[in-house]
Amino acid sequence: MLIRTDAQAQRSGTSIAPSEITPRPIYEQRRRWLAAAGAFGALAALPQAAAAAGLNARPSPLSVPDKPAPQKDATTYNNFYEFGTDKSDPHELAGRLRTRPWTVRLEGACAKPQTIGIDELLTLAPLEERVYRLRCVEGWSMVIPWVGYPLAELLKRAQPTAAAKFVEFTSAQQADTMPGLRSRVLDWPYIEGLRIDEAMHPLTLLVLGMYGDLLPNQNGAPLRLALPWKYGFKSAKSIVRIRFLEQAPMTSWMKAAAHEYGFYSNVNPTVDHPRWSQATERRIPDDGFLSPKRKTLMFNGYEAQVASMYTGMDLRKFF
Ligand SMILES: Nc1nc2c(c(=O)[nH]1)N[C@H]1C(S)=C(S)[C@@H](COP(=O)(O)O)O[C@H]1N2
Ligand SMILES: [Mo]
């Protein structure tokens, strides 16, 4: 069965079951047909598009109007250092990543520590399609239609206590499927962190899919974050553990180079990375190497929604 109706989903009590997810080749074929029919560019605007492609997701008012990158670019130009440091490594090498069974452990400063399986995660809250800008610290950006729901929906189930001031995210470490782990470029597993208010912010998305389908391995299957006002590396992929902490966690990138990667890492065109200017960016795939670069926006264009979390903070010091 390729397309599930709402009635069918209701009868079985779930919005989707892993066995009913469209096999990749069929999905690719449908994508090509959609592209040929000219429907591709209108994806974000079509309420039925995500449902027809595999996941039942309603379009979110928090989407940006920017045109999403073609799926091909978003799935072949990636950073996922567990598979290597080249942009082509993740899509060439992530195929062996085991994404089923998969559980996420919630622990630390919370009243209800628990382990949740991926199938339950897929039905925990209504799925939304959110078109977000992703700005990589290396100076490129992409627009991606994610499918997921606010991370807060998951976090509140663990009932964080008053001591929970920060949240730590740990990515999977599968020695036999992740060739990049053999390189000491980062201290594994990949660890990221947020302040609790950032983690609970309605823009912070727990991502389970993109382009209307489940996440491809190279994009962080089966679940990752999308934090559109922060540099891309804050959006940890293939998460297995979420820990509530009293102190800020030490992140992998801070360990690797604390003067280059700050804990906050909010997109800020006025604070440069030592090796890359953050004032401008190249949008993939629209901006070629010869086109003029476009200006990077404060908080990546999400200033109205997030600036109040940082009032009174010196953003040069807390970069
Ligand atoms: N576990 C893990 N998460 C990660 C990374 C990584 O190397 N390992 N790379 C980050 C970086 S630098 C970016 S820009 C985004 C890229 O996400 P995308 O491949 O879906 O575009 O993932 C982030 N999440
Ligand atoms: Mo990045």
CSV table of C-alpha atoms in Angstrom, one decimal, residues 3-298:
chain,number,residue,atom,x,y,z
A,3,ILE,CA,-0.9,5.9,0.3
A,4,ARG,CA,-2.7,5.7,3.5
A,5,THR,CA,-6.0,7.5,4.1
A,6,ASP,CA,-6.9,9.2,7.4
A,7,ALA,CA,-9.6,6.6,7.9
A,8,GLN,CA,-7.1,3.7,7.5
A,9,ALA,CA,-4.7,5.4,9.9
A,10,GLN,CA,-7.5,5.9,12.5
A,11,ARG,CA,-8.6,2.3,12.2
A,12,SER,CA,-5.2,1.0,13.1
A,13,GLY,CA,-4.8,3.8,15.7
A,14,THR,CA,-1.5,5.1,14.4
A,15,SER,CA,-0.6,7.6,11.7
A,16,ILE,CA,2.1,5.3,10.3
A,17,ALA,CA,3.6,1.9,10.8
A,18,PRO,CA,7.2,1.1,9.8
A,19,SER,CA,6.0,-1.8,7.6
A,20,GLU,CA,3.9,0.6,5.6
A,21,ILE,CA,6.5,3.2,4.8
A,22,THR,CA,6.9,3.5,1.1
A,23,PRO,CA,9.9,1.6,-0.2
A,24,ARG,CA,12.6,4.1,-1.4
A,25,PRO,CA,12.6,3.3,-5.1
A,26,ILE,CA,8.9,3.7,-5.3
A,27,TYR,CA,9.1,6.9,-3.4
A,28,GLU,CA,11.9,8.2,-5.7
A,29,GLN,CA,9.8,7.4,-8.7
A,30,ARG,CA,6.8,9.3,-7.3
A,31,ARG,CA,9.1,12.2,-6.6
A,32,ARG,CA,10.3,12.3,-10.2
A,33,TRP,CA,6.7,12.2,-11.3
A,34,LEU,CA,5.7,15.0,-9.0
A,35,ALA,CA,8.7,17.0,-10.3
A,36,ALA,CA,7.6,16.4,-13.8
A,37,ALA,CA,4.1,17.5,-13.0
A,38,GLY,CA,5.5,20.7,-11.7
A,39,ALA,CA,4.2,20.0,-8.2
A,40,PHE,CA,7.6,20.0,-6.6
A,41,GLY,CA,8.0,23.7,-6.1
A,42,ALA,CA,4.6,24.0,-4.5
A,43,LEU,CA,5.3,21.2,-2.0
A,44,ALA,CA,5.3,23.4,1.1
A,45,ALA,CA,2.0,25.0,0.1
A,46,LEU,CA,0.1,21.8,-0.5
A,47,PRO,CA,-1.6,20.4,2.6
A,48,GLN,CA,-1.8,17.0,1.1
A,49,ALA,CA,1.7,16.7,-0.3
A,50,ALA,CA,3.4,15.3,2.8
A,51,ALA,CA,0.5,12.9,3.4
A,52,ALA,CA,0.7,11.6,-0.2
A,53,ALA,CA,4.4,11.1,0.1
A,54,GLY,CA,4.3,8.9,3.2
A,55,LEU,CA,4.1,10.9,6.4
A,56,ASN,CA,0.9,12.5,7.5
A,57,ALA,CA,2.1,16.1,8.2
A,58,ARG,CA,0.2,19.3,8.3
A,59,PRO,CA,1.9,22.4,7.0
A,60,SER,CA,3.2,24.7,9.8
A,61,PRO,CA,2.7,28.5,10.0
A,62,LEU,CA,6.3,28.6,11.3
A,63,SER,CA,7.6,27.7,7.8
A,64,VAL,CA,9.6,30.3,5.9
A,65,PRO,CA,8.5,31.3,2.4
A,66,ASP,CA,11.9,30.4,0.9
A,67,LYS,CA,12.0,27.7,-1.8
A,68,PRO,CA,13.2,24.4,-0.5
A,69,ALA,CA,16.3,22.9,-2.0
A,70,PRO,CA,15.8,20.0,-4.3
A,71,GLN,CA,15.7,16.8,-2.3
A,72,LYS,CA,18.7,15.6,-4.2
A,73,ASP,CA,20.9,18.4,-2.8
A,74,ALA,CA,19.6,18.1,0.7
A,75,THR,CA,20.5,14.4,0.8
A,76,THR,CA,23.8,14.4,-1.0
A,77,TYR,CA,25.6,17.4,0.4
A,78,ASN,CA,25.9,16.7,4.1
A,79,ASN,CA,27.9,17.0,7.2
A,80,PHE,CA,27.7,13.8,9.4
A,81,TYR,CA,31.3,13.3,10.6
A,82,GLU,CA,30.5,9.8,12.0
A,83,PHE,CA,30.6,8.8,8.3
A,84,GLY,CA,33.6,11.0,7.2
A,85,THR,CA,34.4,14.6,6.8
A,86,ASP,CA,33.7,14.9,3.0
A,87,LYS,CA,30.2,16.3,2.0
A,88,SER,CA,29.7,13.1,-0.1
A,89,ASP,CA,30.6,10.6,2.7
A,90,PRO,CA,27.3,10.5,4.5
A,91,HIS,CA,25.2,9.7,1.5
A,92,GLU,CA,27.7,7.2,0.2
A,93,LEU,CA,28.4,5.5,3.5
A,94,ALA,CA,25.4,6.0,5.8
A,95,GLY,CA,23.4,3.2,4.2
A,96,ARG,CA,24.5,0.6,6.8
A,97,LEU,CA,23.4,2.7,9.8
A,98,ARG,CA,20.9,0.5,11.8
A,99,THR,CA,17.9,2.7,12.5
A,100,ARG,CA,15.5,-0.1,13.8
A,101,PRO,CA,15.1,-1.0,16.5
A,102,TRP,CA,15.9,2.4,18.0
A,103,THR,CA,15.3,3.9,21.4
A,104,VAL,CA,15.9,7.3,23.0
A,105,ARG,CA,16.8,7.4,26.7
A,106,LEU,CA,15.5,10.4,28.7
A,107,GLU,CA,17.3,10.9,32.0
A,108,GLY,CA,19.0,13.2,34.4
A,109,ALA,CA,17.2,16.0,36.3
A,110,CYS,CA,13.6,14.8,35.6
A,111,ALA,CA,10.8,13.1,37.6
A,112,LYS,CA,10.1,10.5,34.9
A,113,PRO,CA,13.2,9.1,33.3
A,114,GLN,CA,12.2,6.8,30.5
A,115,THR,CA,13.1,5.0,27.3
A,116,ILE,CA,11.0,5.6,24.2
A,117,GLY,CA,11.0,3.6,21.0
A,118,ILE,CA,11.0,5.1,17.6
A,119,ASP,CA,7.5,3.9,16.7
A,120,GLU,CA,6.1,5.6,19.7
A,121,LEU,CA,8.0,8.7,18.9
A,122,LEU,CA,6.4,8.8,15.5
A,123,THR,CA,3.0,9.1,17.1
A,124,LEU,CA,3.7,11.2,20.2
A,125,ALA,CA,2.4,14.4,18.7
A,126,PRO,CA,0.8,15.5,15.4
A,127,LEU,CA,3.5,15.8,12.7
A,128,GLU,CA,4.1,19.1,11.1
A,129,GLU,CA,5.9,20.0,7.9
A,130,ARG,CA,8.2,23.0,8.7
A,131,VAL,CA,10.3,24.6,6.0
A,132,TYR,CA,13.4,26.0,7.8
A,133,ARG,CA,16.6,27.7,6.8
A,134,LEU,CA,19.7,25.7,7.8
A,135,ARG,CA,22.9,27.8,8.1
A,136,CYS,CA,26.1,25.9,8.3
A,137,VAL,CA,29.0,27.6,10.1
A,138,GLU,CA,31.1,26.9,7.0
A,139,GLY,CA,29.2,29.6,5.2
A,140,TRP,CA,26.5,27.8,3.2
A,141,SER,CA,22.8,27.6,3.8
A,142,MET,CA,20.0,25.3,2.6
A,143,VAL,CA,16.2,25.4,2.9
A,144,ILE,CA,14.7,22.1,4.0
A,145,PRO,CA,11.1,20.9,4.6
A,146,TRP,CA,11.4,19.0,7.8
A,147,VAL,CA,8.7,16.8,9.3
A,148,GLY,CA,8.4,16.6,13.1
A,149,TYR,CA,6.9,18.3,16.1
A,150,PRO,CA,8.3,20.6,18.9
A,151,LEU,CA,11.0,18.9,21.0
A,152,ALA,CA,9.0,20.2,24.0
A,153,GLU,CA,6.4,17.6,23.3
A,154,LEU,CA,8.9,14.9,24.1
A,155,LEU,CA,10.8,16.7,26.9
A,156,LYS,CA,7.7,17.4,29.0
A,157,ARG,CA,6.9,13.7,29.2
A,158,ALA,CA,10.0,13.2,31.3
A,159,GLN,CA,8.9,16.1,33.6
A,160,PRO,CA,12.2,18.0,34.0
A,161,THR,CA,12.8,19.3,37.5
A,162,ALA,CA,13.8,22.8,38.6
A,163,ALA,CA,17.4,21.6,38.5
A,164,ALA,CA,17.2,21.0,34.7
A,165,LYS,CA,18.9,24.1,33.4
A,166,PHE,CA,20.4,22.5,30.3
A,167,VAL,CA,19.7,19.6,28.0
A,168,GLU,CA,22.4,17.4,26.5
A,169,PHE,CA,22.0,15.4,23.3
A,170,THR,CA,24.0,12.3,22.5
A,171,SER,CA,24.2,10.9,19.0
A,172,ALA,CA,24.5,7.2,18.1
A,173,GLN,CA,28.0,5.6,18.1
A,174,GLN,CA,27.8,2.4,15.9
A,175,ALA,CA,31.4,1.3,15.5
A,176,ASP,CA,30.6,-1.2,12.8
A,177,THR,CA,28.5,1.1,10.6
A,178,MET,CA,30.2,4.5,11.1
A,179,PRO,CA,33.7,4.5,9.5
A,180,GLY,CA,34.2,8.1,10.6
A,181,LEU,CA,34.5,7.1,14.3
A,182,ARG,CA,38.0,5.8,13.5
A,183,SER,CA,39.1,9.3,12.9
A,184,ARG,CA,39.9,11.4,16.0
A,185,VAL,CA,38.5,14.6,14.3
A,186,LEU,CA,35.9,14.7,17.1
A,187,ASP,CA,35.6,13.1,20.5
A,188,TRP,CA,32.9,10.5,20.1
A,189,PRO,CA,30.0,10.2,20.6
A,190,TYR,CA,28.8,13.4,19.1
A,191,ILE,CA,27.4,15.6,22.0
A,192,GLU,CA,25.5,18.8,21.7
A,193,GLY,CA,23.6,20.9,24.2
A,194,LEU,CA,21.0,23.6,24.7
A,195,ARG,CA,19.8,25.8,27.5
A,196,ILE,CA,16.4,24.5,28.8
A,197,ASP,CA,14.5,27.5,27.4
A,198,GLU,CA,16.1,27.0,24.0
A,199,ALA,CA,15.2,23.3,24.1
A,200,MET,CA,11.6,24.1,25.0
A,201,HIS,CA,11.2,26.9,22.5
A,202,PRO,CA,8.4,26.2,20.0
A,203,LEU,CA,10.8,26.6,17.0
A,204,THR,CA,13.0,23.8,18.3
A,205,LEU,CA,11.9,20.8,16.2
A,206,LEU,CA,12.3,17.1,16.8
A,207,VAL,CA,12.7,15.9,13.3
A,208,LEU,CA,11.6,12.5,12.1
A,209,GLY,CA,11.3,13.1,8.4
A,210,MET,CA,12.0,15.4,5.5
A,211,TYR,CA,10.4,16.0,2.1
A,212,GLY,CA,7.3,14.2,3.4
A,213,ASP,CA,9.1,10.9,4.1
A,214,LEU,CA,11.1,9.4,6.9
A,215,LEU,CA,14.6,10.8,7.4
A,216,PRO,CA,17.3,9.3,5.1
A,217,ASN,CA,20.2,8.0,7.2
A,218,GLN,CA,22.6,10.7,6.0
A,219,ASN,CA,20.3,13.4,7.4
A,220,GLY,CA,20.2,11.8,10.9
A,221,ALA,CA,17.7,9.0,10.8
A,222,PRO,CA,15.7,8.1,12.7
A,223,LEU,CA,15.5,11.3,14.7
A,224,ARG,CA,17.5,14.6,14.9
A,225,LEU,CA,17.0,18.2,15.8
A,226,ALA,CA,16.4,21.3,13.7
A,227,LEU,CA,17.3,24.6,15.4
A,228,PRO,CA,16.9,27.1,12.6
A,229,TRP,CA,18.4,30.1,14.4
A,230,LYS,CA,21.7,28.3,15.3
A,231,TYR,CA,24.5,27.0,13.2
A,232,GLY,CA,23.8,23.6,11.7
A,233,PHE,CA,26.2,21.7,14.0
A,234,LYS,CA,23.8,22.3,17.0
A,235,SER,CA,21.2,20.2,15.3
A,236,ALA,CA,22.5,16.8,16.4
A,237,LYS,CA,21.6,13.8,14.2
A,238,SER,CA,20.6,10.2,15.1
A,239,ILE,CA,20.0,10.9,18.8
A,240,VAL,CA,20.0,8.1,21.4
A,241,ARG,CA,20.1,10.0,24.7
A,242,ILE,CA,18.7,13.2,26.1
A,243,ARG,CA,19.9,14.2,29.5
A,244,PHE,CA,18.6,17.1,31.8
A,245,LEU,CA,21.5,18.8,33.5
A,246,GLU,CA,22.2,21.5,36.0
A,247,GLN,CA,25.4,22.7,34.3
A,248,ALA,CA,26.0,23.3,30.6
A,249,PRO,CA,27.4,20.1,28.9
A,250,MET,CA,30.7,20.0,27.2
A,251,THR,CA,29.9,19.6,23.5
A,252,SER,CA,32.0,17.8,20.9
A,253,TRP,CA,32.8,20.9,19.0
A,254,MET,CA,33.8,22.9,22.1
A,255,LYS,CA,36.1,20.1,23.0
A,256,ALA,CA,37.6,20.1,19.5
A,257,ALA,CA,38.1,23.9,19.4
A,258,ALA,CA,36.5,26.0,22.2
A,259,HIS,CA,37.6,29.3,20.6
A,260,GLU,CA,35.9,28.5,17.4
A,261,TYR,CA,32.6,26.9,18.5
A,262,GLY,CA,30.7,28.5,21.4
A,263,PHE,CA,28.0,26.8,23.4
A,264,TYR,CA,25.3,29.1,22.0
A,265,SER,CA,26.3,29.2,18.3
A,266,ASN,CA,23.5,31.5,17.4
A,267,VAL,CA,23.7,32.6,13.8
A,268,ASN,CA,25.2,36.1,14.0
A,269,PRO,CA,26.5,38.0,11.0
A,270,THR,CA,28.4,40.4,13.2
A,271,VAL,CA,30.5,37.8,15.0
A,272,ASP,CA,32.9,35.9,12.7
A,273,HIS,CA,34.2,32.4,13.1
A,274,PRO,CA,38.0,32.6,13.1
A,275,ARG,CA,38.1,30.8,9.7
A,276,TRP,CA,34.9,31.8,8.1
A,277,SER,CA,33.1,35.2,7.8
A,278,GLN,CA,29.5,34.9,9.0
A,279,ALA,CA,28.4,38.1,7.3
A,280,THR,CA,27.3,36.4,4.1
A,281,GLU,CA,26.4,32.9,2.9
A,282,ARG,CA,26.0,30.8,-0.3
A,283,ARG,CA,22.5,29.3,-0.6
A,284,ILE,CA,22.7,25.7,-2.0
A,285,PRO,CA,22.0,25.0,-4.8
A,286,ASP,CA,20.8,28.4,-6.0
A,287,ASP,CA,24.0,30.4,-5.5
A,288,GLY,CA,26.8,29.2,-7.7
A,289,PHE,CA,30.5,29.9,-6.8
A,290,LEU,CA,30.4,33.0,-9.0
A,291,SER,CA,27.1,34.5,-7.8
A,292,PRO,CA,27.2,37.3,-5.2
A,293,LYS,CA,26.8,35.9,-1.7
A,294,ARG,CA,23.7,36.8,0.2
A,295,LYS,CA,23.7,38.6,3.5
A,296,THR,CA,23.3,36.4,6.6
A,297,LEU,CA,20.4,37.5,8.8
A,298,MET,CA,20.7,37.9,12.6
